PDB file of C-alpha atoms in Angstrom:
ATOM      1  CA  MET A   1     -50.368  92.306  51.559  1.00  0.00           C
ATOM      2  CA  SER A   2     -50.123  94.963  54.128  1.00  0.00           C
ATOM      3  CA  VAL A   3     -47.531  98.191  53.731  1.00  0.00           C
ATOM      4  CA  VAL A   4     -44.331  97.564  55.872  1.00  0.00           C
ATOM      5  CA  ARG A   5     -41.756  99.899  56.530  1.00  0.00           C
ATOM      6  CA  THR A   6     -38.057 100.394  54.535  1.00  0.00           C
ATOM      7  CA  CYS A   7     -35.175  98.368  55.184  1.00  0.00           C
ATOM      8  CA  PRO A   8     -32.159  99.993  55.583  1.00  0.00           C
ATOM      9  CA  GLY A   9     -29.357 100.177  53.757  1.00  0.00           C
ATOM     10  CA  LEU A  10     -29.479  99.629  49.864  1.00  0.00           C
ATOM     11  CA  TYR A  11     -29.796  95.657  49.694  1.00  0.00           C
ATOM     12  CA  CYS A  12     -31.963  94.952  52.508  1.00  0.00           C
ATOM     13  CA  GLY A  13     -35.294  93.823  51.471  1.00  0.00           C
ATOM     14  CA  ARG A  14     -38.345  92.226  52.682  1.00  0.00           C
ATOM     15  CA  THR A  15     -39.957  88.531  50.933  1.00  0.00           C
ATOM     16  CA  ALA A  16     -43.224  87.715  50.966  1.00  0.00           C
ATOM     17  CA  LEU A  17     -44.556  84.677  53.181  1.00  0.00           C
ATOM     18  CA  GLY A  18     -47.247  82.432  52.522  1.00  0.00           C
ATOM     19  CA  ASP A  19     -49.421  83.849  55.296  1.00  0.00           C
ATOM     20  CA  GLY A  20     -49.472  87.582  53.009  1.00  0.00           C
ATOM     21  CA  SER A  21     -47.382  88.580  56.304  1.00  0.00           C
ATOM     22  CA  TRP A  22     -43.632  89.915  54.884  1.00  0.00           C
ATOM     23  CA  SER A  23     -40.090  88.458  56.223  1.00  0.00           C
ATOM     24  CA  ASP A  24     -37.483  90.598  58.298  1.00  0.00           C
ATOM     25  CA  CYS A  25     -35.443  93.073  56.621  1.00  0.00           C
ATOM     26  CA  GLY A  26     -32.076  90.767  55.284  1.00  0.00           C
ATOM     27  CA  ALA A  27     -30.769  89.359  52.012  1.00  0.00           C
ATOM     28  CA  CYS A  28     -33.107  88.736  48.924  1.00  0.00           C
ATOM     29  CA  PRO A  29     -33.068  85.437  47.651  1.00  0.00           C
ATOM     30  CA  ARG A  30     -31.378  84.023  44.474  1.00  0.00           C
ATOM     31  CA  GLY A  31     -32.700  85.623  41.701  1.00  0.00           C
ATOM     32  CA  TYR A  32     -34.368  88.548  43.377  1.00  0.00           C
ATOM     33  CA  ARG A  33     -33.032  92.306  44.302  1.00  0.00           C
ATOM     34  CA  THR A  34     -34.633  94.893  46.183  1.00  0.00           C
ATOM     35  CA  ASN A  35     -36.663  98.151  44.893  1.00  0.00           C
ATOM     36  CA  ALA A  36     -37.437 100.846  45.695  1.00  0.00           C
ATOM     37  CA  SER A  37     -39.754 100.328  48.671  1.00  0.00           C
ATOM     38  CA  SER A  38     -37.414  97.337  49.777  1.00  0.00           C
ATOM     39  CA  TYR A  39     -39.763  94.717  48.845  1.00  0.00           C
ATOM     40  CA  CYS A  40     -37.557  91.787  46.870  1.00  0.00           C
ATOM     41  CA  VAL A  41     -38.725  91.131  43.607  1.00  0.00           C
ATOM     42  CA  GLU A  42     -37.676  88.781  40.970  1.00  0.00           C
ATOM     43  CA  CYS A  43     -35.176  89.287  38.021  1.00  0.00           C
ATOM     44  CA  THR A  44     -36.722  89.047  34.489  1.00  0.00           C
ATOM     45  CA  ASP A  45     -34.647  92.268  32.859  1.00  0.00           C
ATOM     46  CA  GLU A  46     -33.929  90.825  29.106  1.00  0.00           C
ATOM     47  CA  ALA A  47     -29.809  90.998  29.259  1.00  0.00           C
ATOM     48  CA  SER A  48     -28.866  94.559  27.523  1.00  0.00           C
ATOM     49  CA  LEU A  49     -26.120  94.653  25.074  1.00  0.00           C
ATOM     50  CA  TYR A  50     -23.488  96.123  27.694  1.00  0.00           C
ATOM     51  CA  ASP A  51     -24.441  92.432  29.518  1.00  0.00           C
ATOM     52  CA  TRP A  52     -23.951  90.324  26.835  1.00  0.00           C
ATOM     53  CA  GLN A  53     -20.327  92.364  26.308  1.00  0.00           C
ATOM     54  CA  TYR A  54     -19.334  92.202  29.849  1.00  0.00           C
ATOM     55  CA  LEU A  55     -19.755  88.035  29.728  1.00  0.00           C
ATOM     56  CA  GLY A  56     -18.338  87.708  26.019  1.00  0.00           C
ATOM     57  CA  PHE A  57     -15.080  89.563  27.567  1.00  0.00           C
ATOM     58  CA  MET A  58     -15.141  87.216  30.681  1.00  0.00           C
ATOM     59  CA  VAL A  59     -15.569  84.367  28.134  1.00  0.00           C
ATOM     60  CA  LEU A  60     -12.787  85.824  25.758  1.00  0.00           C
ATOM     61  CA  LEU A  61     -10.082  86.104  28.590  1.00  0.00           C
ATOM     62  CA  PRO A  62      -9.630  82.162  29.570  1.00  0.00           C
ATOM     63  CA  LEU A  63      -9.762  81.359  25.828  1.00  0.00           C
ATOM     64  CA  VAL A  64      -6.823  83.814  25.078  1.00  0.00           C
ATOM     65  CA  LEU A  65      -5.051  82.482  27.962  1.00  0.00           C
ATOM     66  CA  HIS A  66      -5.745  79.022  27.134  1.00  0.00           C
ATOM     67  CA  TRP A  67      -4.148  79.830  23.516  1.00  0.00           C
ATOM     68  CA  PHE A  68      -1.601  81.353  24.661  1.00  0.00           C
ATOM     69  CA  PHE A  69      -0.189  78.373  27.173  1.00  0.00           C
ATOM     70  CA  ILE A  70      -0.544  76.310  24.128  1.00  0.00           C
ATOM     71  CA  ASP A  71       1.357  78.290  22.058  1.00  0.00           C
ATOM     72  CA  MET A  72       4.171  78.348  24.754  1.00  0.00           C
ATOM     73  CA  VAL A  73       4.258  75.127  25.186  1.00  0.00           C
ATOM     74  CA  THR A  74       3.973  73.891  21.365  1.00  0.00           C
ATOM     75  CA  ILE A  75       7.279  76.105  20.666  1.00  0.00           C
ATOM     76  CA  GLY A  76       9.334  73.856  18.366  1.00  0.00           C
ATOM     77  CA  LYS A  77       6.648  70.810  17.421  1.00  0.00           C
ATOM     78  CA  THR A  78       4.493  70.643  15.271  1.00  0.00           C
ATOM     79  CA  ASN A  79       1.845  73.132  14.156  1.00  0.00           C
ATOM     80  CA  THR A  80      -1.226  70.195  13.656  1.00  0.00           C
ATOM     81  CA  LYS A  81      -1.042  69.277  16.922  1.00  0.00           C
ATOM     82  CA  ALA A  82      -1.043  73.102  18.240  1.00  0.00           C
ATOM     83  CA  LEU A  83      -3.781  73.426  16.098  1.00  0.00           C
ATOM     84  CA  HIS A  84      -6.064  70.519  17.635  1.00  0.00           C
ATOM     85  CA  GLN A  85      -4.988  71.863  20.669  1.00  0.00           C
ATOM     86  CA  HIS A  86      -6.292  75.440  19.757  1.00  0.00           C
ATOM     87  CA  PHE A  87      -9.790  74.279  18.539  1.00  0.00           C
ATOM     88  CA  CYS A  88     -10.117  71.578  21.184  1.00  0.00           C
ATOM     89  CA  ALA A  89      -9.800  74.960  23.546  1.00  0.00           C
ATOM     90  CA  LEU A  90     -12.231  76.647  21.439  1.00  0.00           C
ATOM     91  CA  LEU A  91     -15.049  73.816  21.722  1.00  0.00           C
ATOM     92  CA  GLU A  92     -14.615  73.508  25.685  1.00  0.00           C
ATOM     93  CA  VAL A  93     -15.254  77.329  26.371  1.00  0.00           C
ATOM     94  CA  VAL A  94     -18.157  77.541  24.096  1.00  0.00           C
ATOM     95  CA  THR A  95     -19.574  74.493  25.391  1.00  0.00           C
ATOM     96  CA  GLY A  96     -18.848  75.893  28.914  1.00  0.00           C
ATOM     97  CA  THR A  97     -20.543  78.868  27.720  1.00  0.00           C
ATOM     98  CA  VAL A  98     -23.647  76.865  25.942  1.00  0.00           C
ATOM     99  CA  GLY A  99     -24.116  74.842  29.047  1.00  0.00           C
ATOM    100  CA  ALA A 100     -24.407  77.989  31.924  1.00  0.00           C
ATOM    101  CA  LEU A 101     -26.337  80.323  29.200  1.00  0.00           C
ATOM    102  CA  LEU A 102     -28.350  76.889  29.543  1.00  0.00           C
ATOM    103  CA  MET A 103     -29.221  76.225  33.363  1.00  0.00           C
ATOM    104  CA  LEU A 104     -29.798  79.718  34.161  1.00  0.00           C
ATOM    105  CA  ALA A 105     -33.357  81.805  33.544  1.00  0.00           C
ATOM    106  CA  PRO A 106     -35.024  81.172  31.508  1.00  0.00           C
ATOM    107  CA  THR A 107     -33.710  77.433  31.763  1.00  0.00           C
ATOM    108  CA  GLY A 108     -33.342  75.596  28.661  1.00  0.00           C
ATOM    109  CA  SER A 109     -33.074  78.973  26.543  1.00  0.00           C
ATOM    110  CA  LEU A 110     -30.027  81.058  25.047  1.00  0.00           C
ATOM    111  CA  SER A 111     -31.433  84.338  26.844  1.00  0.00           C
ATOM    112  CA  LEU A 112     -30.817  85.320  29.745  1.00  0.00           C
ATOM    113  CA  TYR A 113     -33.006  87.106  32.306  1.00  0.00           C
ATOM    114  CA  VAL A 114     -30.400  89.599  34.857  1.00  0.00           C
ATOM    115  CA  CYS A 115     -31.149  91.672  37.685  1.00  0.00           C
ATOM    116  CA  THR A 116     -29.729  95.122  35.412  1.00  0.00           C
ATOM    117  CA  PRO A 117     -26.750  97.292  37.162  1.00  0.00           C
ATOM    118  CA  LYS A 118     -28.330 100.439  38.565  1.00  0.00           C
ATOM    119  CA  ALA A 119     -24.999 101.841  40.098  1.00  0.00           C
ATOM    120  CA  LEU A 120     -21.466 100.437  40.682  1.00  0.00           C
ATOM    121  CA  SER A 121     -22.021  99.425  43.738  1.00  0.00           C
ATOM    122  CA  ASP A 122     -24.360  96.804  42.745  1.00  0.00           C
ATOM    123  CA  TRP A 123     -21.147  95.151  41.947  1.00  0.00           C
ATOM    124  CA  TYR A 124     -19.867  94.981  45.358  1.00  0.00           C
ATOM    125  CA  THR A 125     -22.854  94.527  47.949  1.00  0.00           C
ATOM    126  CA  LEU A 126     -20.716  93.395  50.559  1.00  0.00           C
ATOM    127  CA  LEU A 127     -19.692  96.725  51.205  1.00  0.00           C
ATOM    128  CA  HIS A 128     -22.829  98.387  51.800  1.00  0.00           C
ATOM    129  CA  ASN A 129     -24.069  95.916  54.705  1.00  0.00           C
ATOM    130  CA  PRO A 130     -26.263  98.667  56.711  1.00  0.00           C
ATOM    131  CA  GLN A 131     -25.270  99.129  60.777  1.00  0.00           C
ATOM    132  CA  PRO A 132     -28.664 100.444  62.223  1.00  0.00           C
ATOM    133  CA  ASP A 133     -27.990 102.835  65.170  1.00  0.00           C
ATOM    134  CA  TYR A 134     -23.866 101.737  64.975  1.00  0.00           C
ATOM    135  CA  LYS A 135     -24.838  98.625  66.962  1.00  0.00           C
ATOM    136  CA  GLU A 136     -24.407  95.688  64.662  1.00  0.00           C
ATOM    137  CA  THR A 137     -23.925  94.973  61.040  1.00  0.00           C
ATOM    138  CA  LEU A 138     -27.140  93.558  58.720  1.00  0.00           C
ATOM    139  CA  HIS A 139     -25.894  91.315  56.825  1.00  0.00           C
ATOM    140  CA  CYS A 140     -27.592  91.704  53.140  1.00  0.00           C
ATOM    141  CA  THR A 141     -25.238  90.755  50.872  1.00  0.00           C
ATOM    142  CA  GLN A 142     -26.735  89.435  47.730  1.00  0.00           C
ATOM    143  CA  GLU A 143     -26.292  89.277  44.262  1.00  0.00           C
ATOM    144  CA  ALA A 144     -27.868  92.350  42.722  1.00  0.00           C
ATOM    145  CA  VAL A 145     -26.701  92.067  39.404  1.00  0.00           C
ATOM    146  CA  TYR A 146     -27.632  88.579  39.404  1.00  0.00           C
ATOM    147  CA  PRO A 147     -26.614  86.091  37.548  1.00  0.00           C
ATOM    148  CA  LEU A 148     -23.686  88.065  35.876  1.00  0.00           C
ATOM    149  CA  TYR A 149     -21.065  86.807  38.595  1.00  0.00           C
ATOM    150  CA  THR A 150     -22.847  83.203  38.769  1.00  0.00           C
ATOM    151  CA  ILE A 151     -22.618  82.537  35.073  1.00  0.00           C
ATOM    152  CA  ILE A 152     -18.876  82.946  34.880  1.00  0.00           C
ATOM    153  CA  LEU A 153     -18.180  81.131  37.721  1.00  0.00           C
ATOM    154  CA  LEU A 154     -20.479  78.420  35.645  1.00  0.00           C
ATOM    155  CA  VAL A 155     -18.700  78.726  32.922  1.00  0.00           C
ATOM    156  CA  TYR A 156     -15.466  78.545  33.908  1.00  0.00           C
ATOM    157  CA  ALA A 157     -16.521  75.249  36.228  1.00  0.00           C
ATOM    158  CA  PHE A 158     -17.878  73.635  32.977  1.00  0.00           C
ATOM    159  CA  SER A 159     -14.576  74.990  30.741  1.00  0.00           C
ATOM    160  CA  LEU A 160     -12.375  73.030  33.452  1.00  0.00           C
ATOM    161  CA  LEU A 161     -14.053  70.393  33.468  1.00  0.00           C
ATOM    162  CA  LEU A 162     -14.273  69.595  29.995  1.00  0.00           C
ATOM    163  CA  THR A 163     -10.589  70.652  29.812  1.00  0.00           C
ATOM    164  CA  VAL A 164     -10.029  68.187  31.602  1.00  0.00           C
ATOM    165  CA  VAL A 165     -11.964  65.601  29.921  1.00  0.00           C
ATOM    166  CA  MET A 166     -11.456  66.602  26.546  1.00  0.00           C
ATOM    167  CA  ARG A 167      -8.133  67.635  26.406  1.00  0.00           C
ATOM    168  CA  THR A 168      -6.949  64.655  28.190  1.00  0.00           C
ATOM    169  CA  ILE A 169      -8.406  62.425  25.175  1.00  0.00           C
ATOM    170  CA  LEU A 170      -7.113  64.697  22.602  1.00  0.00           C
ATOM    171  CA  LEU A 171      -3.699  64.334  24.092  1.00  0.00           C
ATOM    172  CA  ALA A 172      -3.766  60.697  24.133  1.00  0.00           C
ATOM    173  CA  TRP A 173      -5.269  60.182  20.704  1.00  0.00           C
ATOM    174  CA  LEU A 174      -2.337  62.392  19.239  1.00  0.00           C
ATOM    175  CA  LYS A 175      -0.258  60.314  21.383  1.00  0.00           C
ATOM    176  CA  ILE A 176      -1.618  57.085  19.900  1.00  0.00           C
ATOM    177  CA  SER A 177      -1.591  58.883  16.399  1.00  0.00           C
ATOM    178  CA  ILE A 178       1.934  59.296  16.370  1.00  0.00           C
ATOM    179  CA  VAL A 179       3.403  56.390  17.891  1.00  0.00           C
ATOM    180  CA  HIS A 180       1.158  54.108  14.981  1.00  0.00           C
ATOM    181  CA  SER A 181       2.586  56.808  12.296  1.00  0.00           C
ATOM    182  CA  ARG A 182       6.434  55.722  13.197  1.00  0.00           C
ATOM    183  CA  THR A 183       5.560  52.500  12.966  1.00  0.00           C
TER     184      THR A 183
END
């Protein structure tokens, strides 16, 4: 492979092509980020304690909101119904989180490979697209903190899907059991 010029901006990089040459400057593929030489390198860092704390906070947020709204809706109703819903919400969020972890690299494992954030700007790459010679913008926006944005969106999507399915089944089951207990 030949040595190539560096790209403008913090997040523009070049990828190796099959014929031994390099691509033009642009955004790195998913799961890659630029190094100091503007080459796109694969993210293979293990998640740090800070990364796990961030993920934990972002997962606890919808769980606490679920529990808050369950409590708001079930005021004055039986505690067992609310308890069933609280447990169901916990199960939905935990299952969604485990599903998202199993989908991302390394696939099938609860560990996670990340692009370690090096600066605050890594979280906001959209704001750092370069303008060479002040003519046109070179769009190099990428997820420089991969998969810390992606996994949260996956967790929320899985949790939403599980909420629609599991909560509907639970509430239908509770309604049927209440009707049968009255007869």
